[in-house]
XYZ file of C-alpha atoms in Angstrom:
227
model
C 11.271 6.024 23.611
C 11.338 9.220 25.908
C 8.285 10.072 27.832
C 7.024 12.440 25.313
C 7.369 9.987 22.637
C 5.635 7.394 24.940
C 2.600 9.912 25.260
C 2.392 10.386 21.249
C 2.364 6.946 20.904
C -0.473 6.086 23.502
C -2.490 9.049 22.090
C -2.157 7.399 18.657
C -3.325 4.261 19.604
C -6.329 5.824 21.658
C -7.093 7.670 18.267
C -7.282 4.610 16.512
C -10.133 3.492 18.487
C -12.114 6.456 17.689
C -15.497 6.365 16.279
C -14.761 9.758 14.029
C -13.235 7.974 11.246
C -13.940 8.279 7.520
C -15.298 5.420 5.863
C -12.936 5.114 2.959
C -14.528 2.228 1.323
C -17.899 4.268 1.030
C -15.665 7.079 -0.403
C -14.265 4.579 -2.920
C -17.868 3.475 -4.045
C -18.891 7.243 -4.482
C -15.730 7.818 -6.611
C -16.488 4.880 -8.720
C -19.608 6.195 -9.548
C -18.520 9.614 -10.450
C -15.617 8.118 -12.599
C -18.316 5.870 -14.704
C -20.351 9.120 -15.601
C -17.057 11.012 -16.130
C -15.135 8.476 -18.280
C -17.613 7.491 -20.868
C -15.300 6.588 -23.719
C -12.149 4.921 -22.073
C -11.185 3.453 -18.476
C -9.007 6.207 -16.388
C -5.457 4.982 -16.034
C -4.540 4.225 -12.537
C -0.982 3.310 -11.070
C -1.330 0.836 -8.215
C 1.497 0.622 -5.556
C 1.803 -3.015 -4.528
C 3.901 -4.713 -2.126
C 2.979 -8.307 -2.477
C 0.747 -10.546 -4.395
C -1.302 -11.424 -1.347
C -2.049 -7.721 -0.532
C -2.801 -6.846 -4.437
C -4.960 -9.731 -5.086
C -8.432 -8.247 -4.047
C -7.469 -4.748 -4.706
C -6.483 -5.696 -8.446
C -9.718 -7.166 -8.708
C -11.832 -4.542 -7.313
C -10.129 -2.273 -9.434
C -9.641 -3.599 -12.768
C -13.742 -3.025 -14.060
C -13.145 0.700 -13.791
C -9.466 1.325 -14.133
C -6.829 0.583 -16.871
C -4.226 -0.604 -14.642
C -0.434 -0.569 -14.060
C 1.465 -2.068 -11.152
C 4.385 -0.094 -9.330
C 6.544 -1.975 -7.447
C 8.989 0.039 -5.232
C 9.576 -1.850 -2.176
C 13.476 -1.265 -1.068
C 12.303 -1.544 2.398
C 11.997 -5.380 2.181
C 14.816 -7.255 3.608
C 16.619 -9.215 2.594
C 16.740 -8.935 -1.116
C 15.749 -12.518 -1.383
C 12.568 -11.704 0.303
C 12.090 -8.669 -2.009
C 12.599 -10.907 -5.073
C 10.215 -13.404 -4.167
C 7.394 -11.051 -3.488
C 7.887 -9.582 -6.721
C 8.050 -13.127 -8.591
C 4.823 -14.097 -6.559
C 3.249 -10.884 -7.795
C 4.306 -11.339 -11.607
C 2.875 -14.903 -11.322
C -0.287 -13.925 -9.917
C -0.837 -11.120 -12.667
C -0.080 -13.973 -15.267
C -2.500 -16.611 -13.956
C -5.503 -14.166 -13.027
C -4.891 -11.445 -15.707
C -3.152 -13.284 -18.457
C -0.355 -10.846 -18.039
C -2.304 -8.063 -19.240
C -1.386 -5.946 -16.266
C 2.044 -4.125 -16.519
C 4.754 -4.132 -13.416
C 6.934 -1.372 -13.350
C 9.858 -2.036 -10.891
C 12.490 0.117 -9.397
C 15.990 -1.008 -8.379
C 16.599 -2.598 -5.039
C 18.433 -0.522 -2.362
C 17.948 -1.374 0.750
C 20.637 0.411 2.676
C 19.945 3.883 0.858
C 16.240 3.317 1.384
C 16.697 2.732 5.326
C 18.950 5.508 6.305
C 16.241 8.166 7.106
C 14.378 5.517 8.746
C 17.222 3.766 11.014
C 16.853 6.553 13.553
C 13.296 5.144 14.277
C 14.387 1.669 14.516
C 13.013 1.451 18.059
C 9.624 2.738 17.476
C 6.773 0.051 17.745
C 5.440 -1.636 14.722
C 3.040 0.484 12.816
C 4.175 3.833 14.147
C 6.380 6.897 12.761
C 9.000 4.783 11.028
C 6.115 2.828 9.287
C 4.394 6.243 8.449
C 7.690 7.532 6.917
C 7.964 4.406 4.971
C 4.533 4.438 3.484
C 5.002 8.145 2.382
C 8.152 7.270 0.888
C 6.892 4.603 -1.239
C 3.810 6.187 -1.978
C 5.343 9.604 -3.263
C 7.751 7.876 -5.395
C 4.903 6.043 -6.860
C 2.628 9.269 -7.271
C 5.656 11.088 -8.907
C 5.856 8.160 -11.577
C 2.043 8.537 -12.084
C 2.495 12.214 -12.790
C 5.580 11.858 -14.996
C 3.609 9.445 -17.177
C 0.214 10.784 -17.539
C -1.874 8.538 -15.311
C -5.325 9.732 -14.222
C -5.127 8.439 -10.463
C -2.736 6.719 -8.222
C -3.452 4.602 -5.189
C -2.001 1.825 -2.889
C -2.879 -1.610 -2.026
C -1.732 -1.268 1.524
C -5.078 -0.373 3.031
C -5.908 -4.145 2.652
C -3.841 -4.985 5.822
C -5.314 -5.107 9.082
C -1.915 -4.198 10.509
C -1.886 -0.741 8.773
C -3.641 2.263 9.404
C -6.004 3.083 6.599
C -6.762 6.350 7.804
C -3.035 7.250 7.984
C -2.361 5.712 4.560
C -5.306 7.899 3.083
C -4.224 11.057 4.877
C -1.079 10.536 3.142
C -2.684 9.988 -0.209
C -4.771 13.211 0.404
C -1.569 15.157 1.288
C 0.156 14.094 -2.023
C -2.953 14.699 -4.123
C -2.196 18.484 -2.977
C 1.224 18.268 -3.904
C 0.632 16.514 -7.425
C -2.847 17.729 -8.384
C -2.457 16.615 -12.038
C -3.056 13.146 -10.715
C -5.979 11.906 -8.379
C -5.668 10.047 -5.662
C -8.193 7.009 -5.343
C -9.099 6.814 -1.550
C -9.724 3.168 -0.563
C -10.053 0.835 2.376
C -9.671 -2.662 0.470
C -10.165 -4.698 3.829
C -13.765 -3.589 4.088
C -16.583 -4.575 1.696
C -15.674 -8.251 2.049
C -12.388 -7.667 0.852
C -10.387 -9.660 3.616
C -12.640 -12.714 2.436
C -12.280 -12.205 -1.118
C -8.377 -11.781 -0.660
C -8.135 -15.065 1.224
C -10.114 -16.799 -1.610
C -7.646 -15.597 -4.179
C -4.594 -16.589 -2.102
C -6.146 -20.004 -1.702
C -6.923 -20.310 -5.344
C -3.264 -19.268 -6.620
C -1.452 -20.751 -3.550
C 0.320 -17.245 -2.944
C 3.126 -17.181 -0.647
C 2.262 -15.558 2.709
C 4.932 -13.683 4.147
C 4.864 -13.305 7.921
C 6.384 -9.840 8.552
C 5.830 -6.528 6.868
C 9.018 -5.890 5.195
C 12.095 -4.123 6.761
C 14.635 -5.822 9.205
C 12.949 -4.123 12.173
C 9.462 -5.604 11.491
C 10.886 -9.249 11.542
C 11.520 -8.506 15.552
C 8.146 -9.599 16.213
C 9.015 -13.161 14.920
C 11.176 -13.619 17.789
C 8.397 -12.355 20.245
C 5.981 -15.234 19.179
């Protein structure tokens, strides 16, 4: 990184420690109350972007009482394909065991090389910065477009469950996409809060879910060599 990029990254890290943040967990609780008043004869349809069974476990439980859920698995960022397929298989197993297969999974064809082409120029970025923000946006927007085209009421992603991901940034991306695709509402969330992490760990243990040790792309694997 050049000096300007380094300064920008340091400024971003400082912003993450700011106390002036939106509590998206509280926002989600407010939205649920509003939904229960508005949708009195049916559950609204929500398309949930999911990256793996571990991250999806608690969000699915949290959302299932309020929404008619469909899962969208579009994660060509995951490298190699065998890892992608393993995470998808674990997600399907979890849905079968915990929800008796009642929640449908939509999958997109795997195409790592095409997906990563616009991200490769940022390969040297620290984990959790610009490359990652672009990756969040690509997957969220593809899922959002599917939600629009298939008449869903809401869209959201499980990614805010991760301590390694910036929930402020994820929800800002969701907000921007909701303005671009106004026919589908974005459900703001911070699934790691409200005992979400603890409950996630309970569900992962209950189902003996595979816990991956890197986010997805080959660049995110680098930290494994640093341990």
